mmCIF file of C-alpha atoms in Angstrom:
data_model
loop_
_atom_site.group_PDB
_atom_site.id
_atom_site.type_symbol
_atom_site.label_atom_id
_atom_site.label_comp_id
_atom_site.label_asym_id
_atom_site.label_seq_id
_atom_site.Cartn_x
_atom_site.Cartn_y
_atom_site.Cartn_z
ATOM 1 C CA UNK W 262 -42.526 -204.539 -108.450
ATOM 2 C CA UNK W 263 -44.839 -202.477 -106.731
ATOM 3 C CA UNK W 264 -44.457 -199.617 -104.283
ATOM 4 C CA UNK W 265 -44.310 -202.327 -101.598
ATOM 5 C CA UNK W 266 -41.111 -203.717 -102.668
ATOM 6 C CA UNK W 267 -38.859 -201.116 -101.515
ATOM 7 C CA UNK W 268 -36.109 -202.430 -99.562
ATOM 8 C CA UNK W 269 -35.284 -201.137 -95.964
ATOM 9 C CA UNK W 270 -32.087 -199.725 -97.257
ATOM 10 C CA UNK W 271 -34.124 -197.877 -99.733
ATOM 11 C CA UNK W 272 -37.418 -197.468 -97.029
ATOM 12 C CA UNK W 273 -34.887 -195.260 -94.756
ATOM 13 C CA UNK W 274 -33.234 -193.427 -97.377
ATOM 14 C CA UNK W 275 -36.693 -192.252 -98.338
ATOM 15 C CA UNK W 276 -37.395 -191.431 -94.688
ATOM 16 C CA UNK W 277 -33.724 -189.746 -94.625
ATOM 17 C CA UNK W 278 -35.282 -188.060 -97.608
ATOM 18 C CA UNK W 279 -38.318 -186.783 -96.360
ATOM 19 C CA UNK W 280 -37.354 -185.435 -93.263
ATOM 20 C CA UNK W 281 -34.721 -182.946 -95.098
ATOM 21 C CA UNK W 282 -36.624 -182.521 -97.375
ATOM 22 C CA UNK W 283 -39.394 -180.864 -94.852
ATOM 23 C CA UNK W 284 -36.379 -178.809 -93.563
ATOM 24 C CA UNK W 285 -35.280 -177.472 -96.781
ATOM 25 C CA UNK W 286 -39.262 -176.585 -97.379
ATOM 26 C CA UNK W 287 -39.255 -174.770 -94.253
ATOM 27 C CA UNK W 288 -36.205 -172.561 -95.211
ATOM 28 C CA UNK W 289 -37.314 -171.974 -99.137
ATOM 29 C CA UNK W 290 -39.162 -169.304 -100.248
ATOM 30 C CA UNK W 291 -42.923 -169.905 -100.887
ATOM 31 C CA UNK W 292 -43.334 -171.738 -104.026
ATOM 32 C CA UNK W 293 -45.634 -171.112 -106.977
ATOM 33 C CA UNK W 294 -48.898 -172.838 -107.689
ATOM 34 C CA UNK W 295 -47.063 -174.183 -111.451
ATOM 35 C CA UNK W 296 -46.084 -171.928 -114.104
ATOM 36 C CA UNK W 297 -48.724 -171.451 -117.294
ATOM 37 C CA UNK W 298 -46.854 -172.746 -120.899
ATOM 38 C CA UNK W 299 -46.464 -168.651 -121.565
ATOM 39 C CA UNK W 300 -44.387 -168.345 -118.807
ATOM 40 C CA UNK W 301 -40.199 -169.415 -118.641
ATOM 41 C CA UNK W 302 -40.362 -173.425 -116.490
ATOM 42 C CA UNK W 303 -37.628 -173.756 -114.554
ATOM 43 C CA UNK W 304 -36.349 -176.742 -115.473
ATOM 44 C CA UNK W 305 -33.910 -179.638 -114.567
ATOM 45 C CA UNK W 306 -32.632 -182.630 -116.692
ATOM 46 C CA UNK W 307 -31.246 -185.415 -115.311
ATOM 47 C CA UNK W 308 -30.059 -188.896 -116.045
ATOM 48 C CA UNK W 309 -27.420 -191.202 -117.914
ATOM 49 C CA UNK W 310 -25.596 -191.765 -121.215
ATOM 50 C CA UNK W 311 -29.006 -191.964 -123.010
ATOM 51 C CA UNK W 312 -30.248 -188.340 -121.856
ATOM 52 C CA UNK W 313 -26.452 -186.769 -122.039
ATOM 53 C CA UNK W 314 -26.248 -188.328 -125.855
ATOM 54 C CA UNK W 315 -23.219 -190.129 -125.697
ATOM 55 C CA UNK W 316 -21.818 -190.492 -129.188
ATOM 56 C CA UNK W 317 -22.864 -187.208 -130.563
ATOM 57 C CA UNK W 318 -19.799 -184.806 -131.077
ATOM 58 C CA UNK W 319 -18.882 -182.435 -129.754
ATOM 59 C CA UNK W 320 -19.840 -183.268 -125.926
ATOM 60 C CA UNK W 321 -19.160 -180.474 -123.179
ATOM 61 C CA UNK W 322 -16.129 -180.188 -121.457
ATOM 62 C CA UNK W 323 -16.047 -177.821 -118.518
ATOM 63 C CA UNK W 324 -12.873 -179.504 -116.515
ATOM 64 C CA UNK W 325 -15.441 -181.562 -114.198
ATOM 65 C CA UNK W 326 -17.892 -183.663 -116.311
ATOM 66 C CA UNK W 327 -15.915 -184.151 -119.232
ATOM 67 C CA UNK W 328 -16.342 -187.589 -118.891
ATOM 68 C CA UNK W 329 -19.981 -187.622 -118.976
ATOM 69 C CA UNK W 330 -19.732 -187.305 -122.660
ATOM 70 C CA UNK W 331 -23.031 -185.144 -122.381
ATOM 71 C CA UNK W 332 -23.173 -183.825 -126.232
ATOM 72 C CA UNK W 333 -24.064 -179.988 -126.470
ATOM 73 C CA UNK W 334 -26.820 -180.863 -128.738
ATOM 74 C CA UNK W 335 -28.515 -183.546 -126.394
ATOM 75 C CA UNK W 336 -32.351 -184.242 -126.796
ATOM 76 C CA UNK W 337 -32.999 -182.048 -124.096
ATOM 77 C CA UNK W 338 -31.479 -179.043 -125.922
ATOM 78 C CA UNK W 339 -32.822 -180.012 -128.821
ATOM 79 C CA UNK W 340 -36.725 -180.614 -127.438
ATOM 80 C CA UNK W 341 -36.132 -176.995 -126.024
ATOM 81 C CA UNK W 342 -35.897 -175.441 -128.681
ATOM 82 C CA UNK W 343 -38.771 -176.940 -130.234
ATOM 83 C CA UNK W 344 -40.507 -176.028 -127.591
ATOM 84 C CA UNK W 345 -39.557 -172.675 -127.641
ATOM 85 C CA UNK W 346 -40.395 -172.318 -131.563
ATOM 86 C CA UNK W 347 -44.060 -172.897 -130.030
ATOM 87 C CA UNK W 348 -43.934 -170.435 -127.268
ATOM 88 C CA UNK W 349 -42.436 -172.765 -124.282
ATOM 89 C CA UNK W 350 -39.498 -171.398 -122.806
ATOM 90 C CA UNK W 351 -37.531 -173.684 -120.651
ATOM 91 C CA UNK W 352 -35.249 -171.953 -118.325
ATOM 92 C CA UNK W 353 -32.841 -175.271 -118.703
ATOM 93 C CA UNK W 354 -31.192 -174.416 -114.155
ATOM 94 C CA UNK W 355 -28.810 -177.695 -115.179
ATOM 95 C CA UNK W 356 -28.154 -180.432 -117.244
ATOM 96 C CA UNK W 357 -26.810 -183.033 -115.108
ATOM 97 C CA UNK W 358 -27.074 -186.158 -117.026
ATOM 98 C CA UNK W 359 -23.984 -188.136 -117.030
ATOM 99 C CA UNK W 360 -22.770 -191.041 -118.787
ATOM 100 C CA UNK W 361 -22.562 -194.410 -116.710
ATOM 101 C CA UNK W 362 -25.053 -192.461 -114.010
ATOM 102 C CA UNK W 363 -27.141 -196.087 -112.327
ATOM 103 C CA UNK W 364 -29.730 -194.741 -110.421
ATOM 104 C CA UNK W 365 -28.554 -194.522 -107.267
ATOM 105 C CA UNK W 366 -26.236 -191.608 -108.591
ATOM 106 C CA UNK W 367 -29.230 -189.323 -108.061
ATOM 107 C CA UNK W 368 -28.773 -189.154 -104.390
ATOM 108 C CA UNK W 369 -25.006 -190.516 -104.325
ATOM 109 C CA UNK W 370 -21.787 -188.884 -105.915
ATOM 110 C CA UNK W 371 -20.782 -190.772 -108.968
ATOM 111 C CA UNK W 372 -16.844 -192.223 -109.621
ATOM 112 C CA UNK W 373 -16.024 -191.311 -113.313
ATOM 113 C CA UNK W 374 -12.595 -192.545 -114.464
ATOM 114 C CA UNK W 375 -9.241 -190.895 -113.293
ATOM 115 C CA UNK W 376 -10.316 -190.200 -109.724
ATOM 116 C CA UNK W 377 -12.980 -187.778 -111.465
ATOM 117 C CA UNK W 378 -16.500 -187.553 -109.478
ATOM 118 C CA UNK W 379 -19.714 -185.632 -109.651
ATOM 119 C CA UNK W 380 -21.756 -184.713 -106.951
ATOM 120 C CA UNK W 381 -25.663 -186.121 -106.778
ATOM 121 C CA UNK W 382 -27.970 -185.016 -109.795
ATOM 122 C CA UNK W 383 -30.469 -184.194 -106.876
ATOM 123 C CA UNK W 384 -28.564 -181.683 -105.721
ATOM 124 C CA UNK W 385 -29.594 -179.275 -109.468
ATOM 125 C CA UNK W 386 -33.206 -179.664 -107.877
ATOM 126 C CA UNK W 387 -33.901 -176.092 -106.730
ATOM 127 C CA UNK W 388 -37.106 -175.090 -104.608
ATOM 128 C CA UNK W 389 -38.861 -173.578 -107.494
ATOM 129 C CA UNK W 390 -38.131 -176.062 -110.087
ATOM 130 C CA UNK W 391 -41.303 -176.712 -111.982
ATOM 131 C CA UNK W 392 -40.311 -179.494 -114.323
ATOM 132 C CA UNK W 393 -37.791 -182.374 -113.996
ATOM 133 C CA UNK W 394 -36.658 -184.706 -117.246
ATOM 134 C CA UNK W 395 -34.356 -187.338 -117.999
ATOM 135 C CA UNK W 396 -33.821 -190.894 -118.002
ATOM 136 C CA UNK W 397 -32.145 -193.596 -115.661
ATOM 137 C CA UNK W 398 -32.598 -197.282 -114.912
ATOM 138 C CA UNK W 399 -30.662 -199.103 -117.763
ATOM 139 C CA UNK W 400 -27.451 -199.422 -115.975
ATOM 140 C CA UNK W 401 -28.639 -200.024 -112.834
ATOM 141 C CA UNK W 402 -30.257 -203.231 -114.413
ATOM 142 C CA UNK W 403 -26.788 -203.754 -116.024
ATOM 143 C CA UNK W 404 -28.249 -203.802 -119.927
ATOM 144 C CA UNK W 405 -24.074 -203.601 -120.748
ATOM 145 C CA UNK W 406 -23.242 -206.622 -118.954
ATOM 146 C CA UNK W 407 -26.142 -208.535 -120.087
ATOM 147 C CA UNK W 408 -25.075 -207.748 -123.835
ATOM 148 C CA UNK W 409 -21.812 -208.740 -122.971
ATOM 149 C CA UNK W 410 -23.194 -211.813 -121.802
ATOM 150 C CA UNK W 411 -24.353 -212.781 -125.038
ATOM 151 C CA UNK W 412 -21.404 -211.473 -127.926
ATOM 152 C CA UNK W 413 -18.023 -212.708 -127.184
ATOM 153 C CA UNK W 414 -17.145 -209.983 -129.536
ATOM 154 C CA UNK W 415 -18.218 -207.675 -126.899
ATOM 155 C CA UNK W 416 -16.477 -209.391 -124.559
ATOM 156 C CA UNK W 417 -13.008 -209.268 -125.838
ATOM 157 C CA UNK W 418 -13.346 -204.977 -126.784
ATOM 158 C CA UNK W 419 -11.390 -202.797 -124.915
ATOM 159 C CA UNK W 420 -13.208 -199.987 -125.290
ATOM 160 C CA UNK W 421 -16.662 -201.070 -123.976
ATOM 161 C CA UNK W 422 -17.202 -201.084 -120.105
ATOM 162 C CA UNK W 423 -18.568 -203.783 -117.713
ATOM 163 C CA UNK W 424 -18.359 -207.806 -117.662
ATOM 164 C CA UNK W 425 -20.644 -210.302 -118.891
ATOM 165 C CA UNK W 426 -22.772 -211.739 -115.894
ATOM 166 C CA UNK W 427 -20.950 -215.207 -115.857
ATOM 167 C CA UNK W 428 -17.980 -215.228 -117.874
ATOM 168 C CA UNK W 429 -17.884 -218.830 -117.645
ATOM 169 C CA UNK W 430 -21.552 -219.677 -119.256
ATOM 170 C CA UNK W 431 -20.844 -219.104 -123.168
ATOM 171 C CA UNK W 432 -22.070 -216.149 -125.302
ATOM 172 C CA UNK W 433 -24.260 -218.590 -127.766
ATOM 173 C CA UNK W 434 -26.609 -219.826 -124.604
ATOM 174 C CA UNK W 435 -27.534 -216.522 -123.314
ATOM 175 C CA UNK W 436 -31.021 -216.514 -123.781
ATOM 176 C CA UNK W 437 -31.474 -220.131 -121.843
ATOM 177 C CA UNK W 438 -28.683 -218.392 -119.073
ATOM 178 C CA UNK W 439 -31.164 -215.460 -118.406
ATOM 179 C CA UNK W 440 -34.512 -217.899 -118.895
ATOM 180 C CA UNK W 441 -33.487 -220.298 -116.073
ATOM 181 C CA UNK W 442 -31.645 -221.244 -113.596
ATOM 182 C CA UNK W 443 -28.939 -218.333 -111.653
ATOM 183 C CA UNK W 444 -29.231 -215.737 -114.983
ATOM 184 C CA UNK W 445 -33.132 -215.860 -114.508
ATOM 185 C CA UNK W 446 -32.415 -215.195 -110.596
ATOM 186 C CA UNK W 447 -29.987 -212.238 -111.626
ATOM 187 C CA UNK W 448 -32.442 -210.665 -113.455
ATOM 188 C CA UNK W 449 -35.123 -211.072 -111.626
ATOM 189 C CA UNK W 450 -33.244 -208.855 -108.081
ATOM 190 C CA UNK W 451 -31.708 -206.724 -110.461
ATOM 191 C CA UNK W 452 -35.332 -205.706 -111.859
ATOM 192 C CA UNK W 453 -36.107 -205.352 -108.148
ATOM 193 C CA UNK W 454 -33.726 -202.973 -107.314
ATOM 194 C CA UNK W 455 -34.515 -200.947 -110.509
ATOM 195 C CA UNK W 456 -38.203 -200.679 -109.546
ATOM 196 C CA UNK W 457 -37.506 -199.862 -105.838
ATOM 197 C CA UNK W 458 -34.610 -196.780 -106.937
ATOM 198 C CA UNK W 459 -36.307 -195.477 -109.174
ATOM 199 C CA UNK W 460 -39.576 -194.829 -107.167
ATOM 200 C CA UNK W 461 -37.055 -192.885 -104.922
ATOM 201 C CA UNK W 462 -36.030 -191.051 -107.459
ATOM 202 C CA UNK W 463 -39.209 -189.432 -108.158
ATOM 203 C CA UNK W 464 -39.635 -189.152 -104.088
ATOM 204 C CA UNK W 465 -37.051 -187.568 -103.837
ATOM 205 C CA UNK W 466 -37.645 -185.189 -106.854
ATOM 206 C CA UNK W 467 -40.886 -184.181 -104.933
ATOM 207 C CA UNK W 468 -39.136 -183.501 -101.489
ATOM 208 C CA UNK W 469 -36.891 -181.324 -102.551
ATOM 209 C CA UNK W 470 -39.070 -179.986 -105.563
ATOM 210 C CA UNK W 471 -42.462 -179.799 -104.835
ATOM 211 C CA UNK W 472 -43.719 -178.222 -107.548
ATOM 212 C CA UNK W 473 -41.649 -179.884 -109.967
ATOM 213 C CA UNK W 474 -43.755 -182.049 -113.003
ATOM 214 C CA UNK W 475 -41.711 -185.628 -113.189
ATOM 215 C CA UNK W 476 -40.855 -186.663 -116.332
ATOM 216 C CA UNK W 477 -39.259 -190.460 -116.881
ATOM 217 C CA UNK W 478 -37.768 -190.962 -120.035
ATOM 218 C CA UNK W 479 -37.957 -194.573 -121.479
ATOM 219 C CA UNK W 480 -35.240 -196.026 -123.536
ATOM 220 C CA UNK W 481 -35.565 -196.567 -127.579
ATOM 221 C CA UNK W 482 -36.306 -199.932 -128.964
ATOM 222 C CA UNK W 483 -33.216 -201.615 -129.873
ATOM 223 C CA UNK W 484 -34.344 -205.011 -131.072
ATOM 224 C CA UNK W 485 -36.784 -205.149 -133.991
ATOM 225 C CA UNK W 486 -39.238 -207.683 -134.114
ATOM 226 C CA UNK W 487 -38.202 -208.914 -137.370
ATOM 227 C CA UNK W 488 -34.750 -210.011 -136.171
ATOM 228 C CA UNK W 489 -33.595 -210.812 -139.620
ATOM 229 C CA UNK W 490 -32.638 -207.505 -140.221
ATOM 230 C CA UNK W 491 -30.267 -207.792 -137.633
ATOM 231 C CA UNK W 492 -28.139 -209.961 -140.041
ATOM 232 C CA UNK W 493 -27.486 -207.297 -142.240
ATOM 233 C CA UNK W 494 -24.482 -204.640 -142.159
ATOM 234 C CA UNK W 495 -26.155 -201.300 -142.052
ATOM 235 C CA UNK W 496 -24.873 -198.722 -144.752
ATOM 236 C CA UNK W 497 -21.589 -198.352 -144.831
ATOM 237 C CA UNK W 498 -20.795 -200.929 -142.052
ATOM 238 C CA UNK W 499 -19.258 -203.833 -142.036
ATOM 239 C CA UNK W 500 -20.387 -205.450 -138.813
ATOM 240 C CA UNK W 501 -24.039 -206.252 -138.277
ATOM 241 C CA UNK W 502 -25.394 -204.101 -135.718
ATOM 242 C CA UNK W 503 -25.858 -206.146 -132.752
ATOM 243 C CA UNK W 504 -21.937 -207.821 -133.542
ATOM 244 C CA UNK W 505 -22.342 -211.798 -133.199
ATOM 245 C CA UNK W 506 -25.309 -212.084 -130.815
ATOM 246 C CA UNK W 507 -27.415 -215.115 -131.885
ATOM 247 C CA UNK W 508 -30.668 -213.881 -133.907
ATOM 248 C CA UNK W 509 -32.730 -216.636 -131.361
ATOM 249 C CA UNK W 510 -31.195 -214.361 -128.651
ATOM 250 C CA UNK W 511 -32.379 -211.335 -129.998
ATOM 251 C CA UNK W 512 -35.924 -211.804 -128.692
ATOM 252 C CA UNK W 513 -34.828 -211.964 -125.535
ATOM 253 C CA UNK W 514 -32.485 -209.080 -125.284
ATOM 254 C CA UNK W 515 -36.310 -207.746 -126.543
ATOM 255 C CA UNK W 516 -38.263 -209.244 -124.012
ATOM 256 C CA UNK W 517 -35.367 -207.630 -121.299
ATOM 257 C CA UNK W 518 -36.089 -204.426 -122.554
ATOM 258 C CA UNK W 519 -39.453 -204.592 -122.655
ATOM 259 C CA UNK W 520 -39.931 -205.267 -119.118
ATOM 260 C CA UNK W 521 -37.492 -202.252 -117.921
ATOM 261 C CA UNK W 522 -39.588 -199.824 -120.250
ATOM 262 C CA UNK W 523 -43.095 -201.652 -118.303
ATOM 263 C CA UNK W 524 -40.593 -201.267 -114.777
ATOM 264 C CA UNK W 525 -40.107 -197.528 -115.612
ATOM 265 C CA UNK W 526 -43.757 -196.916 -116.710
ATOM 266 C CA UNK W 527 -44.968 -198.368 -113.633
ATOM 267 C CA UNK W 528 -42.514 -196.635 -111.071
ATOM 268 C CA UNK W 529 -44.095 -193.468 -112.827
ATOM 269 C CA UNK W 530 -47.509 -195.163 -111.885
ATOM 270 C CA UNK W 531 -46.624 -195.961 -108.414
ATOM 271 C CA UNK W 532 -44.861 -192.365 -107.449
ATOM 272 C CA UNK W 533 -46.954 -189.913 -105.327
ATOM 273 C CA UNK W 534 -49.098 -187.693 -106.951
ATOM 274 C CA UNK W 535 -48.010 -189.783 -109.924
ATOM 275 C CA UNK W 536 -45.341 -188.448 -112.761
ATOM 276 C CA UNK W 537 -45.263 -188.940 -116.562
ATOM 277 C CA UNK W 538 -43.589 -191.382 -118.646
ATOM 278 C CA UNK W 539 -42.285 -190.862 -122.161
ATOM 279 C CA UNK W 540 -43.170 -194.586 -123.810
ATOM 280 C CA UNK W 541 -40.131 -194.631 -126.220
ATOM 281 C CA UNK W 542 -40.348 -198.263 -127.089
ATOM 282 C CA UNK W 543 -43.484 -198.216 -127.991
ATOM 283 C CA UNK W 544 -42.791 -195.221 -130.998
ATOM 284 C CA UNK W 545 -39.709 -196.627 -132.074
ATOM 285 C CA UNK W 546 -39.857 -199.788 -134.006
ATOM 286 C CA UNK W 547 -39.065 -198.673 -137.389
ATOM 287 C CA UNK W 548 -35.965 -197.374 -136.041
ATOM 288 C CA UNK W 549 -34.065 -199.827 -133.921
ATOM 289 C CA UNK W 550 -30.066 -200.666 -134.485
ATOM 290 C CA UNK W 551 -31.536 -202.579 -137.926
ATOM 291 C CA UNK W 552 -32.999 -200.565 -138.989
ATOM 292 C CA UNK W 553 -30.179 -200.385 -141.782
ATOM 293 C CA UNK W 554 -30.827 -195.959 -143.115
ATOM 294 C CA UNK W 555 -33.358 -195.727 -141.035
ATOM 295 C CA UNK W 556 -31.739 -196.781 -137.576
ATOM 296 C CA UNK W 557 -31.835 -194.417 -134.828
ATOM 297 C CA UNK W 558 -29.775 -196.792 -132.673
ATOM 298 C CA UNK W 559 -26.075 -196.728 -133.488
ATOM 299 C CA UNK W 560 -24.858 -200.570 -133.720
ATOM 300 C CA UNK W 561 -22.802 -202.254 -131.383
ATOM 301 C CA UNK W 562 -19.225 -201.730 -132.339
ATOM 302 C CA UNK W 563 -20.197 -198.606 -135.257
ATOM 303 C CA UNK W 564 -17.839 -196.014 -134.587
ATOM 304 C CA UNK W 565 -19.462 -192.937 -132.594
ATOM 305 C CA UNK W 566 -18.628 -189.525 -133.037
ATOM 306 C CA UNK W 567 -16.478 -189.416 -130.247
ATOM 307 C CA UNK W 568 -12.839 -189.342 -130.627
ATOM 308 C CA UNK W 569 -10.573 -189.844 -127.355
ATOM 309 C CA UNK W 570 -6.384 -190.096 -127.775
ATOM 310 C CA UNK W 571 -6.895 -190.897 -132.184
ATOM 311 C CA UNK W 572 -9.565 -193.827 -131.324
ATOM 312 C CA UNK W 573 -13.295 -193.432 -132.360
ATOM 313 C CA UNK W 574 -15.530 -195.003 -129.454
ATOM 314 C CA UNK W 575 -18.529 -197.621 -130.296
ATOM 315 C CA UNK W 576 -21.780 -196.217 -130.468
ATOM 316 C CA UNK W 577 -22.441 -199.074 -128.044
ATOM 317 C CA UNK W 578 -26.293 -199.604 -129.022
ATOM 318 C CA UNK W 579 -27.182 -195.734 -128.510
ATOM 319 C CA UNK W 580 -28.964 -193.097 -130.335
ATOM 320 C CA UNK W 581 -27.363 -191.172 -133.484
ATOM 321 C CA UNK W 582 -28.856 -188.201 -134.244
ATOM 322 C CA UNK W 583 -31.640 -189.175 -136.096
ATOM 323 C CA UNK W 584 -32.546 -191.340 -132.504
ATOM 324 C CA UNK W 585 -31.778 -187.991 -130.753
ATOM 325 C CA UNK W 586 -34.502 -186.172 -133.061
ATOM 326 C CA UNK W 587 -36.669 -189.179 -132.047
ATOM 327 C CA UNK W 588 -36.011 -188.847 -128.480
ATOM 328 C CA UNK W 589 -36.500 -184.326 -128.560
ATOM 329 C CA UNK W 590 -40.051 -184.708 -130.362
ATOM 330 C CA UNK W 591 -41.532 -187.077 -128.426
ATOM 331 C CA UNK W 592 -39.990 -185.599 -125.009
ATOM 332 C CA UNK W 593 -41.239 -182.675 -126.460
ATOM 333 C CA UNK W 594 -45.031 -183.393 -127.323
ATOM 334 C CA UNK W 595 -44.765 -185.131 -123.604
ATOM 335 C CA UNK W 596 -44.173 -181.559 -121.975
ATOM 336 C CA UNK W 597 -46.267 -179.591 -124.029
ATOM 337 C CA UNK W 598 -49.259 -181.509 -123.287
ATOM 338 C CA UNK W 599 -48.223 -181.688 -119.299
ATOM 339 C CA UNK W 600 -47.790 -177.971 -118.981
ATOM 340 C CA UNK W 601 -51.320 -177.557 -121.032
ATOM 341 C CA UNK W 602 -53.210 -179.817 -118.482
#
């Protein structure tokens, strides 16, 4: 999954990239040399359900992204203020993150339901942006329909999005369908395109940014190593968190996770001029979905804060608040110590 792998779809894209990139450089103003901490960053986020927050009420609602379900008190506004309590202002030029955003959503207007779009998160880059954050690559792997996969309980909800990868291979052999055989194939090209969009991501981010510091977000741990706590209910629920997914799955559904937080880490590795990666998985253990009190993952079918026509939505195996607090301090400490370098 190196640099190398880029398809040609993605190779001209980049080129595509590039090129208008150079003109838009040509028409900007001159850009700074980076601003110090003391000084107002401007800033954009970007990304998907994980950097919009979707669960945590209430979620904006301007007429255009309401369906992003991006939560006014998202870890980016959250890790701005704490930034600001130590003398970091973030001048925050948009928040695009979006709910259901896959990668390619950066450079590509994204369908939300109801004939709904929004246009390319790229297009909140400004000239002068000095710092870009958020976090993408989950859905373009298809994490949904590889849960589905493996819960017919998730299968049969009408409320949760996507199908399993083969409807036809049963729920209870999951982890052997994405070991071997066509599931192992599946994953393997979808890990593929992950790596190659998301090093065009942060290409893109420096053509029409120059100056901008890249930050990549990685995704919370969901799956504890001690998979016997997944067995349990957490407080006040009656479902265990990961629904009916077989505990000798679970390690799997680990293992899958795992290698998209190593895929993200290295696309940061790979980029020009390199970017930073916020290693999520790695600080989260003691707070996965069961983590019973403790869990910073909402479970599987645990109702969210979000209420559409009288129904409360799933949490769908993303962060409460507590997971958002996570998320802020360590996104946080990331940009304080870039901006000090």
């Amino acid at each position: 999954m190196r640099k190398a792998t880029k398809s040609p779809v993605v190779r001209r894209l980049a080129a595509a990239a590039v090129a208008l990139g150079s003109c838009l450089a040509l028409a900007g103003p001159a850009g700074s040399a980076g601003a110090a901490p003391a000084d107002p960053v401007p800033t954009v986020i970007f990304g998907d359900s994980y950097t919009a927050n979707f669960g945590i009420a209430p979620f904006n609602q301007d007429g255009t992204r309401d369906l992003c379900f991006q939560a006014k008190e998202n870890y980016p506004t959250v890790a701005t203020r704490r930034l600001a309590a130590k003398g970091i202002t973030l001048d925050v030029q948009s928040d695009v993150s979006c709910g259901g955003a896959l990668v390619h959503h950066f450079w590509q207007e994204q369908e939300l339901p109801f004939n709904m779009t929004v246009p390319p998160q790229m297009e909140a880059l400004k000239y002068d942006t000095q710092l870009a954050v958020g976090s993408m690559g989950g859905n373009t792997l298809g994490f949904n329909r590889i849960l589905k996969q493996c819960s017919v309980k998730l299968r049969n909800h009408p409320l949760l999005p996507g199908e399993p990868v083969n409807g036809d291979e049963p729920a209870a052999k999951c982890g052997e369908f994405f070991e071997s055989g066509d599931g192992k194939q599946w994953l393997d090209e979808q890990f593929e395109q992950v790596a190659g969009e998301l090093l065009l991501l942060l290409e893109l981010t420096h053509d029409f940014a120059p100056d901008a510091k890249r930050v990549l977000v990685g995704y919370p741990r969901l799956v504890p190593e001690d998979t016997a706590k997944c067995l349990t209910p957490a407080p006040g629920q009656t479902e265990p968190p990961l629904a009916d997914i077989p505990q000798d799955t679970l390690p799997v559904l680990d293992q899958i996770q795992k290698r998209l937080n190593d895929a993200m880490q290295e696309a940061t590795a790979d980029a020009e001029g390199r970017a930073d990666f916020v290693d999520l998985y790695a600080n989260t253990d003691g707070n996965t979905a069961c983590d019973g009190a403790d869990r910073g993952i909402g479970g599987l079918l645990e109702d969210s804060q979000v209420e559409l026509i009288g129904t409360k939505i799933p949490w769908y195996a993303h962060p409460n608040e507590k997971g958002r607090d996570i998320q802020a301090e360590q996104v946080a400490d990331t940009i304080e110590k870039i901006l000090n370098r």
